[in-house]
Amino acid sequence: MVTPLVEMDGDEMTRIIWEKIKQKLILPYVDLKTEYYDLGLRHRDETDDQVTVDAAEAAKRLGVAVKCATITPNAARVVEYGLKKMWRSPNGTIRAILDGTVFRTPILVEGIRPFIPSWKKPIVIARHAYGDVYKAVETKVPAGGEAFITVEKDGEVTQKIKIADFPCAGVVQGMHNYERSIATFAVSCFECALDMKLPLWFSAKDTISKTYDHTFKDIFAEIYEKDYRKKFEEAGIEYFYTLIDDAVARIIRSEGGMIWACKNYDGDVMSDMVANAFGDLAMMTSVLISPDGVYEYEAAHGTVQRHYYAHLRGEKTSTNPVATIYAWTGALRKRGELDGTPELCDFASKLENAVLKAIADGNMTKGLCALSSIPNRRALNTDEFIDAIAARI
Ligand code: NAP
Ligand code: MG
């Protein structure tokens, strides 16, 4: 290794697994260099959450980070950990600083068939993470009411558009987005497509939403023509826009192997659909890519609290470490690419192959065992499974 990775440690069961992965699967083979940030809830509380900001700043400086799952505090956690306050979600804080887009990718393994038989390759969902219905205002309107959109500039009404007359009671909603946010999203998607060497699909409903959704379509098209068409042609991948309903129909019939960029609501719905159709949340990785090319890798699942309490009671748990291992391999490979150290990329692939081989040989955690069709499969606890991987590196 040349440049250190930003290592963001986390909470509960994933924190336990984090250490095991490092000890058994990485440190024996890699002269690991990291800049370590403890994002465990206790340390976030001690530092008034400054550690999360510092970790995100470090990611900006060094370019590649790997993150363990972390607790987003709620009222129960404030009591459980005696917190000074209900700190914000670390992922939210990091995303706000890096200004990125999250791409989620399922890990496909032998013996687990997606519910859609034609799906052979991963489908990566890129969800726009700002605005639309998530930042909407809405209200009930009484019978006889009239609703308008008005736009003011410098105190003057510049536009007033009738939404509807209300012959009976009803509801009304106002939502927005910013061209800057849409452009950032588009750039992250184009960068991710080049990075993963996958075609990029973007879908919306511009035939119905002739200004709102059309603006998304236009911004994507403009940035593509200006900055990416040549790069995509050189990489042998394509970008196209299609209507959301057409995209759904084509995705279901496809064999996978694309990035599907979705507006905020579509991405919310479609990422749950895709994750479940591919099998298991514990087999989903996630990477945050910022428009200026910072990469932060993590598992898509949380801290697996229920297993952690079982672990604290001294029970052996069968917690699936695969997505967390892939967060590490993703980060190591990216670091190797950026530093020109192919041995590091090669190690990342070897570790992933060891995971796939362990599962193909019938070694897996309980959740996967229930989904798998491998004949001689065995449900292992976390340690046994990690050992089975270590034996195959
Ligand atoms: P979770 O940790 O994802 O776990 C929900 C359930 O899914 C688990 O109880 C377990 O089911 C199953 N599961 C998830 N990952 C698994 C794995 N690797 N191996 C085996 N089973 C797995 O979600 P949660 O319990 O709702 O949230 C716990 C904490 O995680 C919360 O404090 C939340 O704030 C945090 N969280 C963090 C992130 C992040 O940092 N990115 C994301 C989501 C949630 P069974 O119990 O049935 O075995
Ligand atoms: Mg959702």
GROMACS .gro file of N, CA and C and ligand atoms in nm, residues 12 14 17 67-74 77 90-91 104 280-283 298-307 318-324 365 367, ligand 1:
model
  162
   12GLU      N    1  -2.175  -0.223   1.724
   12GLU     CA    2  -2.245  -0.348   1.750
   12GLU      C    3  -2.184  -0.466   1.675
   14THR      N    4  -2.148  -0.545   1.366
   14THR     CA    5  -2.059  -0.517   1.252
   14THR      C    6  -1.922  -0.470   1.301
   17ILE      N    7  -1.739  -0.791   1.376
   17ILE     CA    8  -1.699  -0.856   1.251
   17ILE      C    9  -1.584  -0.780   1.184
   67LYS      N   10  -1.619   0.201   0.540
   67LYS     CA   11  -1.696   0.234   0.660
   67LYS      C   12  -1.773   0.113   0.712
   68CYS      N   13  -1.767   0.096   0.842
   68CYS     CA   14  -1.846  -0.005   0.913
   68CYS      C   15  -1.986   0.053   0.937
   69ALA      N   16  -2.086  -0.034   0.952
   69ALA     CA   17  -2.220   0.015   0.984
   69ALA      C   18  -2.220   0.084   1.120
   70THR      N   19  -2.300   0.186   1.132
   70THR     CA   20  -2.305   0.267   1.254
   70THR      C   21  -2.449   0.286   1.299
   71ILE      N   22  -2.466   0.305   1.428
   71ILE     CA   23  -2.600   0.332   1.482
   71ILE      C   24  -2.642   0.474   1.448
   72THR      N   25  -2.762   0.489   1.394
   72THR     CA   26  -2.824   0.622   1.387
   72THR      C   27  -2.909   0.636   1.511
   73PRO      N   28  -2.871   0.727   1.602
   73PRO     CA   29  -2.941   0.729   1.730
   73PRO      C   30  -3.088   0.768   1.716
   74ASN      N   31  -3.171   0.697   1.794
   74ASN     CA   32  -3.311   0.736   1.813
   74ASN      C   33  -3.330   0.752   1.965
   77ARG      N   34  -3.179   0.481   2.180
   77ARG     CA   35  -3.032   0.480   2.183
   77ARG      C   36  -2.977   0.589   2.274
   90PRO      N   37  -2.462   0.930   1.082
   90PRO     CA   38  -2.328   0.952   1.027
   90PRO      C   39  -2.327   0.950   0.874
   91ASN      N   40  -2.407   0.859   0.817
   91ASN     CA   41  -2.411   0.853   0.670
   91ASN      C   42  -2.464   0.982   0.612
  104ARG      N   43  -2.594   0.102  -0.498
  104ARG     CA   44  -2.607  -0.026  -0.427
  104ARG      C   45  -2.598  -0.140  -0.526
  280ASP      N   46  -3.094  -1.116  -0.065
  280ASP     CA   47  -3.066  -1.092   0.076
  280ASP      C   48  -2.999  -0.956   0.096
  281LEU      N   49  -3.050  -0.880   0.192
  281LEU     CA   50  -2.990  -0.750   0.224
  281LEU      C   51  -2.845  -0.765   0.270
  282ALA      N   52  -2.815  -0.878   0.333
  282ALA     CA   53  -2.678  -0.900   0.382
  282ALA      C   54  -2.580  -0.925   0.268
  283MET      N   55  -2.630  -0.931   0.144
  283MET     CA   56  -2.545  -0.953   0.027
  283MET      C   57  -2.548  -0.830  -0.064
  298GLU      N   58  -1.922   0.065   0.185
  298GLU     CA   59  -1.977   0.003   0.305
  298GLU      C   60  -2.076  -0.107   0.269
  299ALA      N   61  -2.120  -0.180   0.372
  299ALA     CA   62  -2.228  -0.276   0.352
  299ALA      C   63  -2.359  -0.199   0.352
  300ALA      N   64  -2.463  -0.253   0.285
  300ALA     CA   65  -2.590  -0.181   0.283
  300ALA      C   66  -2.672  -0.205   0.411
  301HIS      N   67  -2.638  -0.313   0.486
  301HIS     CA   68  -2.718  -0.341   0.605
  301HIS      C   69  -2.668  -0.260   0.725
  302GLY      N   70  -2.743  -0.272   0.836
  302GLY     CA   71  -2.708  -0.197   0.957
  302GLY      C   72  -2.616  -0.275   1.049
  303THR      N   73  -2.622  -0.242   1.178
  303THR     CA   74  -2.527  -0.297   1.275
  303THR      C   75  -2.569  -0.433   1.330
  304VAL      N   76  -2.680  -0.485   1.281
  304VAL     CA   77  -2.734  -0.617   1.319
  304VAL      C   78  -2.744  -0.628   1.473
  305GLN      N   79  -2.822  -0.539   1.526
  305GLN     CA   80  -2.838  -0.522   1.671
  305GLN      C   81  -2.881  -0.652   1.742
  306ARG      N   82  -2.978  -0.723   1.686
  306ARG     CA   83  -3.029  -0.843   1.751
  306ARG      C   84  -2.917  -0.945   1.772
  307HIS      N   85  -2.832  -0.961   1.670
  307HIS     CA   86  -2.721  -1.056   1.681
  307HIS      C   87  -2.620  -1.007   1.786
  318SER      N   88  -2.463  -1.624   1.375
  318SER     CA   89  -2.433  -1.654   1.236
  318SER      C   90  -2.459  -1.528   1.154
  319THR      N   91  -2.378  -1.429   1.177
  319THR     CA   92  -2.395  -1.300   1.110
  319THR      C   93  -2.314  -1.302   0.981
  320ASN      N   94  -2.376  -1.259   0.875
  320ASN     CA   95  -2.311  -1.267   0.744
  320ASN      C   96  -2.213  -1.150   0.724
  321PRO      N   97  -2.083  -1.180   0.708
  321PRO     CA   98  -1.984  -1.074   0.693
  321PRO      C   99  -1.956  -1.035   0.547
  322VAL      N  100  -2.028  -1.097   0.451
  322VAL     CA  101  -1.987  -1.084   0.311
  322VAL      C  102  -1.989  -0.938   0.263
  323ALA      N  103  -2.097  -0.866   0.292
  323ALA     CA  104  -2.105  -0.729   0.241
  323ALA      C  105  -1.995  -0.642   0.303
  324THR      N  106  -1.962  -0.669   0.430
  324THR     CA  107  -1.854  -0.592   0.494
  324THR      C  108  -1.718  -0.628   0.433
  365THR      N  109  -2.341  -1.859   0.612
  365THR     CA  110  -2.411  -1.826   0.736
  365THR      C  111  -2.558  -1.866   0.720
  367GLY      N  112  -2.861  -1.729   0.727
  367GLY     CA  113  -2.955  -1.663   0.637
  367GLY      C  114  -2.937  -1.710   0.493
  394NAP     P1  115  -2.994  -0.426   1.029
  394NAP     O1  116  -2.879  -0.408   1.118
  394NAP     O2  117  -2.969  -0.419   0.884
  394NAP     O3  118  -3.060  -0.567   1.063
  394NAP     C1  119  -3.196  -0.602   1.041
  394NAP     C2  120  -3.210  -0.753   1.035
  394NAP     O4  121  -3.166  -0.798   0.908
  394NAP     C3  122  -3.123  -0.827   1.135
  394NAP     O5  123  -3.187  -0.838   1.261
  394NAP     C4  124  -3.104  -0.959   1.066
  394NAP     O6  125  -3.221  -1.039   1.071
  394NAP     C5  126  -3.089  -0.916   0.921
  394NAP     N1  127  -2.950  -0.886   0.886
  394NAP     C6  128  -2.899  -0.765   0.843
  394NAP     N2  129  -2.770  -0.776   0.816
  394NAP     C7  130  -2.735  -0.904   0.843
  394NAP     C8  131  -2.614  -0.977   0.835
  394NAP     N3  132  -2.501  -0.918   0.794
  394NAP     N4  133  -2.614  -1.108   0.868
  394NAP     C9  134  -2.727  -1.167   0.908
  394NAP     N5  135  -2.846  -1.104   0.918
  394NAP    C10  136  -2.849  -0.974   0.885
  394NAP     O7  137  -3.107  -0.319   1.059
  394NAP     P2  138  -3.170  -0.270   1.200
  394NAP     O8  139  -3.169  -0.381   1.300
  394NAP     O9  140  -3.297  -0.206   1.161
  394NAP    O10  141  -3.073  -0.157   1.249
  394NAP    C11  142  -2.973  -0.176   1.350
  394NAP    C12  143  -2.892  -0.049   1.358
  394NAP    O11  144  -2.824  -0.028   1.236
  394NAP    C13  145  -2.976   0.075   1.384
  394NAP    O12  146  -2.922   0.145   1.494
  394NAP    C14  147  -2.962   0.157   1.257
  394NAP    O13  148  -2.955   0.294   1.286
  394NAP    C15  149  -2.832   0.108   1.200
  394NAP     N6  150  -2.822   0.116   1.052
  394NAP    C16  151  -2.704   0.160   1.002
  394NAP    C17  152  -2.683   0.162   0.865
  394NAP    C18  153  -2.551   0.209   0.813
  394NAP    O14  154  -2.463   0.244   0.891
  394NAP     N7  155  -2.533   0.212   0.685
  394NAP    C19  156  -2.783   0.119   0.778
  394NAP    C20  157  -2.903   0.072   0.833
  394NAP    C21  158  -2.921   0.069   0.970
  394NAP     P3  159  -3.249  -1.150   1.184
  394NAP    O15  160  -3.253  -1.073   1.313
  394NAP    O16  161  -3.381  -1.203   1.142
  394NAP    O17  162  -3.139  -1.250   1.181
   0.00000   0.00000   0.00000
